[in-house]
Short mmCIF file of C-alpha atoms and ligand atoms in Angstrom, two decimals:
data_model
loop_
_atom_site.label_atom_id
_atom_site.label_comp_id
_atom_site.label_asym_id
_atom_site.label_seq_id
_atom_site.Cartn_x
_atom_site.Cartn_y
_atom_site.Cartn_z
CA MET A 116 4.69 -38.16 23.66
CA ASP A 117 8.53 -37.87 23.79
CA HIS A 118 9.60 -34.36 24.91
CA LYS A 119 13.40 -35.01 25.40
CA LYS A 120 14.66 -32.35 22.96
CA SER A 121 12.18 -29.77 24.22
CA GLN A 122 13.38 -30.52 27.87
CA ARG A 123 17.08 -30.25 26.76
CA ILE A 124 16.66 -27.04 24.88
CA PHE A 125 14.46 -25.43 27.57
CA LYS A 126 16.98 -26.38 30.26
CA GLN A 127 19.69 -24.51 28.33
CA SER A 128 17.43 -21.59 27.74
CA GLN A 129 16.70 -21.16 31.44
CA LYS A 130 20.40 -20.39 31.87
CA LEU A 131 20.35 -17.48 29.59
CA MET A 132 16.78 -16.14 29.59
CA PRO A 133 14.70 -15.35 32.65
CA GLY A 134 12.48 -18.54 33.02
CA GLY A 135 13.83 -19.70 29.65
CA VAL A 136 11.32 -17.52 27.77
CA ASN A 137 11.03 -14.11 26.11
CA SER A 138 7.48 -13.83 27.51
CA PRO A 139 6.33 -15.28 30.84
CA VAL A 140 3.16 -17.07 29.81
CA ARG A 141 5.23 -19.26 27.47
CA SER A 142 6.99 -20.83 30.40
CA PHE A 143 4.00 -23.02 31.14
CA ALA A 144 4.49 -22.04 34.80
CA ALA A 145 0.69 -21.68 35.17
CA VAL A 146 0.02 -25.30 34.22
CA GLY A 147 3.16 -27.04 35.59
CA GLY A 148 5.88 -28.87 33.74
CA GLY A 149 8.04 -27.40 31.07
CA PRO A 150 6.92 -26.06 27.71
CA VAL A 151 7.40 -27.72 24.36
CA VAL A 152 9.76 -26.00 22.03
CA ILE A 153 8.11 -25.25 18.79
CA ALA A 154 9.97 -26.05 15.53
CA ARG A 155 7.46 -25.05 12.82
CA GLY A 156 3.86 -24.33 11.88
CA THR A 157 1.64 -24.71 8.89
CA GLY A 158 -1.99 -23.70 8.78
CA SER A 159 -3.67 -24.79 12.01
CA HIS A 160 -0.89 -27.19 13.12
CA ILE A 161 2.49 -26.68 14.83
CA TRP A 162 5.32 -29.33 15.43
CA ASP A 163 7.66 -29.33 18.38
CA VAL A 164 11.40 -30.10 18.23
CA ASP A 165 10.57 -33.83 19.03
CA GLY A 166 8.40 -34.03 16.01
CA ASN A 167 5.09 -34.11 17.94
CA GLU A 168 2.22 -32.41 16.07
CA TYR A 169 -0.44 -30.17 17.59
CA VAL A 170 -3.67 -28.52 16.60
CA ASP A 171 -2.77 -24.99 17.63
CA TYR A 172 -5.19 -22.72 19.44
CA VAL A 173 -2.63 -20.07 20.46
CA GLY A 174 -1.84 -18.82 16.94
CA SER A 175 0.89 -16.72 18.51
CA TRP A 176 -1.70 -15.26 20.85
CA GLY A 177 -4.01 -14.01 18.03
CA PRO A 178 -2.03 -12.64 15.18
CA LEU A 179 -2.44 -15.79 12.98
CA ILE A 180 -6.06 -15.44 12.09
CA LEU A 181 -5.35 -17.08 8.75
CA GLY A 182 -3.04 -19.76 10.14
CA HIS A 183 0.74 -20.48 10.14
CA ALA A 184 3.06 -19.78 7.25
CA MET A 185 0.27 -18.78 4.87
CA PRO A 186 1.76 -18.57 1.35
CA GLN A 187 0.51 -15.07 0.60
CA VAL A 188 1.81 -13.75 3.84
CA VAL A 189 5.24 -15.43 3.46
CA ARG A 190 5.43 -14.24 -0.25
CA ALA A 191 4.64 -10.57 0.88
CA VAL A 192 7.47 -10.81 3.43
CA SER A 193 10.13 -12.24 1.20
CA GLU A 194 9.30 -9.97 -1.75
CA THR A 195 9.40 -6.86 0.42
CA ALA A 196 12.62 -7.93 2.22
CA ARG A 197 14.33 -8.50 -1.16
CA ASN A 198 14.03 -4.72 -1.67
CA GLY A 199 15.40 -3.92 1.74
CA LEU A 200 14.21 -4.54 5.41
CA SER A 201 14.10 -1.05 6.83
CA TYR A 202 14.79 2.53 5.95
CA GLY A 203 13.74 4.69 8.89
CA ALA A 204 11.92 6.72 6.25
CA PRO A 205 8.43 7.04 4.84
CA THR A 206 7.31 4.15 2.66
CA ARG A 207 4.38 3.35 0.44
CA GLN A 208 3.62 0.40 2.69
CA GLU A 209 2.88 2.61 5.61
CA LEU A 210 0.41 4.71 3.71
CA ALA A 211 -1.40 1.57 2.49
CA MET A 212 -1.58 0.22 6.06
CA ALA A 213 -2.86 3.55 7.36
CA GLU A 214 -5.62 3.50 4.68
CA MET A 215 -6.41 -0.17 5.55
CA ILE A 216 -6.86 0.56 9.18
CA THR A 217 -8.70 3.90 9.10
CA SER A 218 -11.24 2.91 6.49
CA PRO A 219 -12.92 -0.09 8.42
CA MET A 220 -12.51 1.85 11.73
CA PRO A 221 -13.92 5.43 10.94
CA SER A 222 -13.19 6.42 14.61
CA MET A 223 -9.49 6.27 13.72
CA GLU A 224 -9.18 9.48 11.72
CA MET A 225 -5.49 9.27 12.05
CA VAL A 226 -3.11 6.39 13.06
CA ARG A 227 0.49 5.99 14.15
CA MET A 228 2.24 2.61 13.56
CA VAL A 229 4.38 1.26 16.44
CA SER A 230 6.00 -2.21 17.15
CA SER A 231 3.97 -3.76 19.75
CA GLY A 232 0.52 -3.64 21.54
CA THR A 233 2.29 -2.37 24.61
CA GLU A 234 3.84 0.55 22.68
CA ALA A 235 0.35 1.29 21.20
CA VAL A 236 -1.23 1.54 24.56
CA MET A 237 1.60 3.40 26.30
CA SER A 238 1.44 6.02 23.37
CA ALA A 239 -2.31 6.23 23.39
CA ILE A 240 -2.31 6.96 27.14
CA ARG A 241 0.29 9.62 26.61
CA ALA A 242 -1.85 11.17 23.97
CA ALA A 243 -4.76 11.25 26.27
CA ARG A 244 -2.95 12.89 29.06
CA ALA A 245 -1.39 15.39 26.74
CA TYR A 246 -4.82 16.19 25.16
CA THR A 247 -6.78 16.43 28.31
CA GLY A 248 -4.05 17.77 30.60
CA LYS A 249 -5.08 15.24 33.28
CA ASP A 250 -3.11 12.44 34.75
CA LYS A 251 -5.33 9.57 35.92
CA ILE A 252 -6.35 6.61 34.01
CA ILE A 253 -9.22 4.20 34.70
CA LYS A 254 -8.58 0.47 33.69
CA PHE A 255 -10.38 -2.68 34.70
CA GLU A 256 -9.17 -5.54 36.90
CA GLY A 257 -8.41 -8.53 34.81
CA CYS A 258 -7.82 -6.48 31.73
CA TYR A 259 -4.24 -6.44 30.26
CA HIS A 260 -2.95 -3.69 28.12
CA GLY A 261 0.69 -4.65 27.83
CA HIS A 262 3.59 -4.07 30.38
CA SER A 263 4.06 -0.27 30.44
CA ASP A 264 4.48 0.79 34.05
CA GLY A 265 1.12 2.53 34.42
CA MET A 266 -0.80 -0.39 33.06
CA LEU A 267 0.64 -3.13 35.41
CA VAL A 268 -1.81 -2.45 38.17
CA LYS A 269 -3.96 -5.37 38.87
CA ALA A 270 -3.36 -6.44 35.21
CA GLY A 271 -4.74 -9.54 33.68
CA SER A 272 -2.98 -12.09 31.36
CA GLY A 273 0.49 -13.18 32.45
CA VAL A 274 0.53 -11.04 35.52
CA LEU A 275 -2.99 -12.41 36.59
CA THR A 276 -1.79 -16.01 35.96
CA PHE A 277 1.15 -15.35 38.22
CA GLY A 278 -1.35 -13.94 40.81
CA VAL A 279 0.70 -10.75 41.12
CA ALA A 280 -1.73 -7.80 41.74
CA ASP A 281 1.02 -5.30 40.78
CA SER A 282 4.56 -5.71 39.28
CA ALA A 283 7.75 -5.06 41.12
CA GLY A 284 9.63 -2.07 39.78
CA ILE A 285 6.67 0.23 39.34
CA PRO A 286 7.15 3.56 41.25
CA GLU A 287 4.37 4.41 43.51
CA GLY A 288 3.74 7.60 41.34
CA TYR A 289 2.70 5.43 38.36
CA ALA A 290 0.34 3.11 40.24
CA LYS A 291 -1.42 5.98 42.07
CA ASN A 292 -2.35 7.50 38.65
CA THR A 293 -4.01 4.21 37.60
CA LEU A 294 -7.42 3.69 39.12
CA THR A 295 -9.17 0.18 38.66
CA ALA A 296 -12.75 -0.76 38.53
CA GLN A 297 -14.51 -4.13 37.96
CA TYR A 298 -15.28 -5.00 34.39
CA ASN A 299 -19.10 -4.59 33.66
CA ASP A 300 -19.45 -2.49 36.70
CA LEU A 301 -20.58 1.15 35.66
CA ASN A 302 -21.22 2.17 39.29
CA GLY A 303 -17.58 1.60 40.15
CA VAL A 304 -16.59 3.80 37.31
CA GLU A 305 -19.06 6.60 38.39
CA ALA A 306 -17.58 6.37 41.89
CA LEU A 307 -13.99 6.79 40.61
CA PHE A 308 -15.10 9.89 38.60
CA LYS A 309 -16.82 11.23 41.70
CA ALA A 310 -13.79 10.59 43.84
CA ASN A 311 -11.25 11.98 41.30
CA LYS A 312 -13.14 15.00 39.98
CA GLY A 313 -11.43 16.56 36.88
CA GLN A 314 -8.37 14.38 37.24
CA ILE A 315 -9.27 11.57 34.97
CA ALA A 316 -7.79 11.71 31.39
CA ALA A 317 -9.19 8.37 30.08
CA ILE A 318 -10.87 5.06 30.50
CA ILE A 319 -9.06 2.20 28.73
CA VAL A 320 -11.03 -0.94 28.21
CA GLU A 321 -10.78 -4.18 26.22
CA PRO A 322 -14.23 -3.92 24.60
CA VAL A 323 -14.37 -7.77 24.90
CA ALA A 324 -11.96 -8.77 27.60
CA ALA A 325 -9.75 -11.79 26.72
CA ASN A 326 -6.85 -11.57 29.34
CA MET A 327 -8.89 -12.82 32.25
CA GLY A 328 -10.02 -15.46 29.88
CA VAL A 329 -12.86 -14.19 27.54
CA VAL A 330 -15.40 -11.89 29.28
CA LEU A 331 -18.05 -10.33 27.23
CA PRO A 332 -19.33 -6.76 28.10
CA LYS A 333 -22.86 -6.79 29.61
CA ALA A 334 -25.51 -5.00 27.55
CA GLY A 335 -25.04 -1.31 28.08
CA PHE A 336 -21.60 -1.48 29.62
CA LEU A 337 -19.63 0.01 26.66
CA ASP A 338 -22.46 2.50 25.84
CA GLY A 339 -22.24 3.44 29.53
CA LEU A 340 -18.47 4.06 29.38
CA ARG A 341 -18.97 6.11 26.34
CA ARG A 342 -21.51 8.28 28.08
CA ILE A 343 -19.60 8.69 31.24
CA ALA A 344 -16.29 9.56 29.40
CA SER A 345 -18.07 12.20 27.26
CA ARG A 346 -19.85 13.71 30.34
CA GLU A 347 -16.66 13.91 32.41
CA ARG A 348 -14.50 15.12 29.39
CA ALA A 349 -12.27 12.11 29.62
CA LEU A 350 -11.26 10.05 26.54
CA LEU A 351 -12.51 6.58 25.87
CA ILE A 352 -9.75 4.31 24.75
CA PHE A 353 -10.62 0.86 23.18
CA ASP A 354 -7.77 -1.65 23.41
CA GLU A 355 -8.43 -3.69 20.46
CA VAL A 356 -5.05 -5.40 20.21
CA ILE A 357 -6.93 -8.65 20.41
CA THR A 358 -10.40 -7.74 19.07
CA GLY A 359 -9.23 -5.50 16.19
CA PHE A 360 -9.98 -7.28 12.88
CA ARG A 361 -10.51 -10.44 14.97
CA LEU A 362 -14.31 -10.03 16.01
CA ALA A 363 -15.08 -8.23 12.60
CA TYR A 364 -13.05 -6.33 10.05
CA GLY A 365 -14.22 -3.19 11.86
CA GLY A 366 -13.24 -4.50 15.25
CA ALA A 367 -15.44 -4.75 18.39
CA GLN A 368 -16.43 -1.04 17.85
CA SER A 369 -18.18 -2.11 14.77
CA VAL A 370 -19.93 -5.01 16.47
CA TYR A 371 -20.97 -2.98 19.67
CA LYS A 372 -21.52 0.16 17.77
CA VAL A 373 -19.62 2.31 20.30
CA THR A 374 -17.26 4.95 19.11
CA PRO A 375 -14.04 5.31 21.05
CA ASP A 376 -11.78 8.53 21.04
CA LEU A 377 -8.64 6.36 20.62
CA THR A 378 -8.01 2.70 19.57
CA CYS A 379 -5.02 0.47 20.15
CA LEU A 380 -4.31 -2.39 17.67
CA GLY A 381 -1.62 -5.09 17.37
CA LYS A 382 -1.42 -8.78 16.62
CA ILE A 383 -3.44 -9.34 13.41
CA ILE A 384 -2.40 -6.12 11.68
CA GLY A 385 1.18 -7.49 11.80
CA GLY A 386 0.07 -10.93 10.66
CA GLY A 387 2.72 -12.62 13.02
CA MET A 388 5.44 -9.76 12.62
CA PRO A 389 5.94 -7.17 15.38
CA VAL A 390 3.43 -4.47 14.63
CA GLY A 391 1.19 -2.18 16.85
CA ALA A 392 -0.80 0.89 16.13
CA TYR A 393 -2.78 3.58 17.87
CA GLY A 394 -5.07 6.23 16.44
CA GLY A 395 -8.40 7.97 16.76
CA ARG A 396 -9.81 11.50 16.66
CA GLN A 397 -7.89 14.00 14.47
CA ASP A 398 -7.93 16.64 17.19
CA VAL A 399 -6.52 14.05 19.75
CA MET A 400 -3.87 12.71 17.46
CA GLY A 401 -2.91 16.24 16.78
CA VAL A 402 -0.99 16.38 20.10
CA ILE A 403 1.48 13.68 18.83
CA SER A 404 5.02 14.72 17.66
CA PRO A 405 6.13 16.09 15.16
CA VAL A 406 2.91 18.16 14.96
CA GLY A 407 2.16 18.36 18.67
CA PRO A 408 3.94 18.41 22.06
CA ALA A 409 3.56 14.70 23.09
CA TYR A 410 6.74 12.88 21.85
CA GLN A 411 6.52 9.37 20.55
CA ALA A 412 8.96 7.63 18.22
CA GLY A 413 10.30 4.20 17.02
CA THR A 414 13.23 3.03 14.89
CA LEU A 415 11.24 0.11 13.46
CA SER A 416 7.71 1.68 13.67
CA GLY A 417 5.87 1.10 10.28
CA ASN A 418 8.75 -1.29 9.19
CA PRO A 419 7.87 -2.24 5.59
CA VAL A 420 8.50 -5.96 6.04
CA ALA A 421 6.34 -6.20 9.12
CA ILE A 422 3.65 -4.10 7.47
CA ALA A 423 3.65 -6.24 4.28
CA ALA A 424 2.74 -9.26 6.49
CA GLY A 425 -0.05 -7.25 7.96
CA ILE A 426 -1.31 -5.97 4.72
CA ALA A 427 -1.34 -9.51 3.14
CA THR A 428 -3.32 -10.70 6.19
CA LEU A 429 -5.82 -7.91 6.20
CA LYS A 430 -6.30 -8.33 2.38
CA ALA A 431 -7.32 -11.96 3.03
CA LEU A 432 -9.97 -11.04 5.72
CA LYS A 433 -13.16 -11.34 3.52
CA PRO A 434 -16.59 -11.80 5.15
CA SER A 435 -16.46 -15.55 4.37
CA ILE A 436 -13.37 -15.89 6.70
CA TYR A 437 -15.32 -14.50 9.63
CA LYS A 438 -18.23 -16.71 8.89
CA LYS A 439 -16.01 -19.71 8.83
CA ILE A 440 -13.99 -19.04 11.94
CA ASP A 441 -17.13 -17.93 13.95
CA SER A 442 -18.95 -21.10 13.07
CA LEU A 443 -15.90 -23.27 13.80
CA ALA A 444 -15.63 -21.75 17.13
CA ALA A 445 -19.32 -22.19 17.97
CA GLU A 446 -19.01 -25.83 16.95
CA LEU A 447 -16.07 -26.04 19.28
CA GLU A 448 -17.98 -24.36 22.10
CA ASP A 449 -21.00 -26.73 21.72
CA GLY A 450 -18.83 -29.75 21.59
CA LEU A 451 -16.78 -28.90 24.54
CA SER A 452 -19.89 -27.89 26.48
CA SER A 453 -21.83 -31.19 25.80
CA ALA A 454 -18.68 -33.25 26.51
CA ALA A 455 -18.36 -31.62 29.82
CA LYS A 456 -22.02 -32.03 30.65
CA ARG A 457 -21.80 -35.69 29.77
CA VAL A 458 -19.25 -36.43 32.61
CA GLY A 459 -20.48 -33.70 34.92
CA THR A 460 -17.39 -31.59 34.67
CA PRO A 461 -18.47 -28.10 35.80
CA VAL A 462 -17.30 -25.64 33.10
CA THR A 463 -18.43 -22.23 31.78
CA ILE A 464 -17.55 -21.26 28.23
CA ASN A 465 -17.48 -17.61 27.17
CA ARG A 466 -17.10 -17.01 23.39
CA ALA A 467 -16.94 -13.91 21.14
CA GLY A 468 -16.77 -14.82 17.53
CA SER A 469 -13.58 -16.93 17.01
CA ILE A 470 -12.10 -16.41 20.54
CA LEU A 471 -13.28 -18.48 23.50
CA THR A 472 -12.31 -19.63 26.99
CA MET A 473 -13.56 -22.69 28.91
CA PHE A 474 -13.43 -21.81 32.65
CA PHE A 475 -13.35 -24.61 35.12
CA THR A 476 -16.21 -23.22 37.22
CA SER A 477 -19.92 -23.76 37.12
CA ARG A 478 -20.58 -20.16 37.73
CA GLN A 479 -20.97 -17.35 35.22
CA VAL A 480 -17.77 -15.44 34.57
CA VAL A 481 -18.45 -11.73 34.15
CA ASP A 482 -15.40 -10.11 35.75
CA TYR A 483 -12.09 -10.66 37.32
CA PRO A 484 -13.34 -11.90 40.72
CA SER A 485 -15.60 -14.53 39.10
CA ALA A 486 -12.80 -15.57 36.60
CA LYS A 487 -10.58 -16.17 39.62
CA LYS A 488 -13.02 -18.63 41.11
CA SER A 489 -12.03 -21.17 38.50
CA ASP A 490 -10.31 -24.40 39.55
CA LEU A 491 -6.75 -23.83 38.27
CA LYS A 492 -5.61 -27.30 39.25
CA ALA A 493 -8.32 -28.94 37.21
CA PHE A 494 -7.31 -26.49 34.22
CA GLY A 495 -3.65 -27.70 34.61
CA ARG A 496 -4.59 -31.39 34.45
CA TYR A 497 -6.75 -30.80 31.44
CA PHE A 498 -4.18 -28.59 29.78
CA ARG A 499 -1.65 -31.44 30.09
CA ASP A 500 -3.94 -34.14 28.94
CA MET A 501 -4.87 -32.08 25.78
CA LEU A 502 -1.17 -31.51 25.08
CA GLU A 503 -0.46 -35.12 25.10
CA ALA A 504 -3.38 -35.63 22.85
CA GLY A 505 -1.91 -33.29 20.31
CA ILE A 506 -4.05 -30.23 21.17
CA TYR A 507 -2.01 -27.05 21.92
CA LEU A 508 -4.11 -24.74 24.20
CA PRO A 509 -3.11 -21.46 25.72
CA PRO A 510 -1.11 -22.57 28.83
CA SER A 511 -3.23 -20.52 31.27
CA GLN A 512 -6.87 -20.50 32.46
CA PHE A 513 -6.81 -16.71 31.88
CA GLU A 514 -6.19 -16.68 28.11
CA ALA A 515 -8.28 -17.09 25.06
CA MET A 516 -8.31 -19.92 22.43
CA PHE A 517 -7.95 -18.56 18.95
CA VAL A 518 -9.71 -20.30 15.91
CA SER A 519 -8.11 -19.55 12.55
CA ALA A 520 -9.23 -19.78 9.01
CA SER A 521 -6.99 -22.82 8.67
CA HIS A 522 -8.82 -24.93 11.34
CA THR A 523 -10.80 -27.71 9.93
CA GLN A 524 -13.79 -29.79 11.02
CA SER A 525 -11.47 -32.60 11.78
CA ASP A 526 -9.38 -30.38 14.02
CA ILE A 527 -12.54 -29.46 15.89
CA LYS A 528 -13.60 -32.99 16.22
CA LYS A 529 -10.26 -34.13 17.38
CA THR A 530 -10.28 -31.45 19.95
CA ILE A 531 -13.73 -32.34 21.29
CA ASP A 532 -12.78 -36.02 21.44
CA ALA A 533 -9.61 -35.23 23.31
CA ALA A 534 -11.43 -32.98 25.79
CA SER A 535 -14.05 -35.58 26.38
CA ALA A 536 -11.41 -38.09 27.39
CA ALA A 537 -9.54 -35.40 29.35
CA PHE A 538 -12.73 -34.51 31.30
CA LYS A 539 -13.24 -38.09 32.32
CA ARG A 540 -9.65 -38.22 33.63
CA THR A 541 -9.80 -34.78 35.26
CA PHE A 542 -13.20 -35.26 36.77
CA ALA A 543 -12.40 -38.83 37.85
CA SER A 544 -9.16 -37.63 39.61
CA LYS A 545 -11.15 -34.84 41.22
CA MET A 546 -13.67 -37.36 42.56
CA ASP A 547 -10.66 -39.42 43.93
CA SER A 548 -9.02 -36.37 45.57
P1 KE4 B 300 2.13 -6.80 23.08
O1 KE4 B 300 3.03 -5.80 23.71
O2 KE4 B 300 2.30 -8.21 23.76
O3 KE4 B 300 2.32 -6.92 21.53
O4 KE4 B 300 0.58 -6.45 23.39
C1 KE4 B 300 0.22 -6.17 24.71
C2 KE4 B 300 -1.33 -6.31 24.77
C3 KE4 B 300 -2.18 -5.28 24.80
N1 KE4 B 300 -3.48 -5.26 24.84
C4 KE4 B 300 -4.07 -6.57 24.82
C5 KE4 B 300 -5.62 -6.54 24.87
C6 KE4 B 300 -3.30 -7.68 24.79
O5 KE4 B 300 -3.97 -8.88 24.86
C7 KE4 B 300 -1.95 -7.66 24.77
C8 KE4 B 300 -0.95 -8.89 24.82
N2 KE4 B 300 -1.73 -10.16 24.87
C9 KE4 B 300 -0.92 -11.21 25.44
C10 KE4 B 300 -1.91 -12.39 25.51
N3 KE4 B 300 -3.05 -12.39 26.30
C11 KE4 B 300 0.28 -11.45 24.73
C12 KE4 B 300 0.95 -12.85 25.16
C13 KE4 B 300 2.18 -12.58 25.93
O6 KE4 B 300 2.13 -11.79 26.83
O7 KE4 B 300 3.13 -13.33 25.63
#
């Protein structure tokens, strides 16, 4: 494939934006070589500025569960924009969105719209601290909850990819209030509560982790967190920025039947526009300004155009959509796994509904340490091979592939065939090395 225009634009971008990107993982630093610069997308396909076409498994990192430039979403955005883009005042759209979020997730008795997942998590943490009067937060290694100071302690996703256990610029005071345990390890959580008696405001968890690659909760893990949090009078926060409306219309909490005290949302509820939300128990949300003492605000929170994209997306999420994306993802999982077996490439695939990660390791991946055992060089070679074959994968071993309602059987077949050829090259080159 010719990438001359991408290379020229990216070279320029690097002079004006750190790493030439507005979010680190886009730089392809984790897989080597420069990124392709995307020009447009339709359905399950994207095109770069050199005219190369790709089957897209990033989908803007999750929001595009329906696919790119879906007519009903584009129409909703343009019709809303024609009446004005933003007022900084209450609108009907915000009420409609609040109703659409709280009805499928009854744990969210009240909700506040914000403009990103990071903002949703940051605000939920503040609500938990204000409600409980305690400072410490438990998170899990390899889980990523956005880039607010307190959450960048052994974060996953981009930070994990860059192998930075913490981020520079985080005052000691923040890091010491964030305790980390291993995902799927309830004993570790018990130990933290024992060592920090009466000081822990909340546990925050991705109910299905997707930022160290996809890692599923072991049986009893989420129930255990619920039990411990209630016993210790701490709040349980589900970060459903990825899993919300992805795993099911009611999110992971409806799949695993565990009720959090607060939930954070993003991505799909914006349909590709900047939207986040947090919400939960009425008594907890009662601490949030203007009714309570915990301040939180945002110029474009609940922006009507962004909300219109989200509403149009949620309206399309019928049961048949989930059936389709889950079965396509299952087909992809089976095809990749048998292709790898055929050439003896050691891979482990973790899937939850329509999100999946293929780890270049033969071991089970159940937490951050086991995810890190993956062969990142093999992943990098595989990623490049797939890109040249017209398959656009997340450019990091520690991310999830997203299957959308626009993906087709032929997309899946093309992906499996490309992977089969790539495994042969990756495995063969490993044999030589
Ligand atoms: P944003 O601030 O990026 O909208 O959301 C932060 C966030 C919070 N919680 C979870 C579970 C998340 O996955 C994210 C963001 N996800 C990454 C992809 N793994 C965003 C991609 C990027 O950083 O560019």
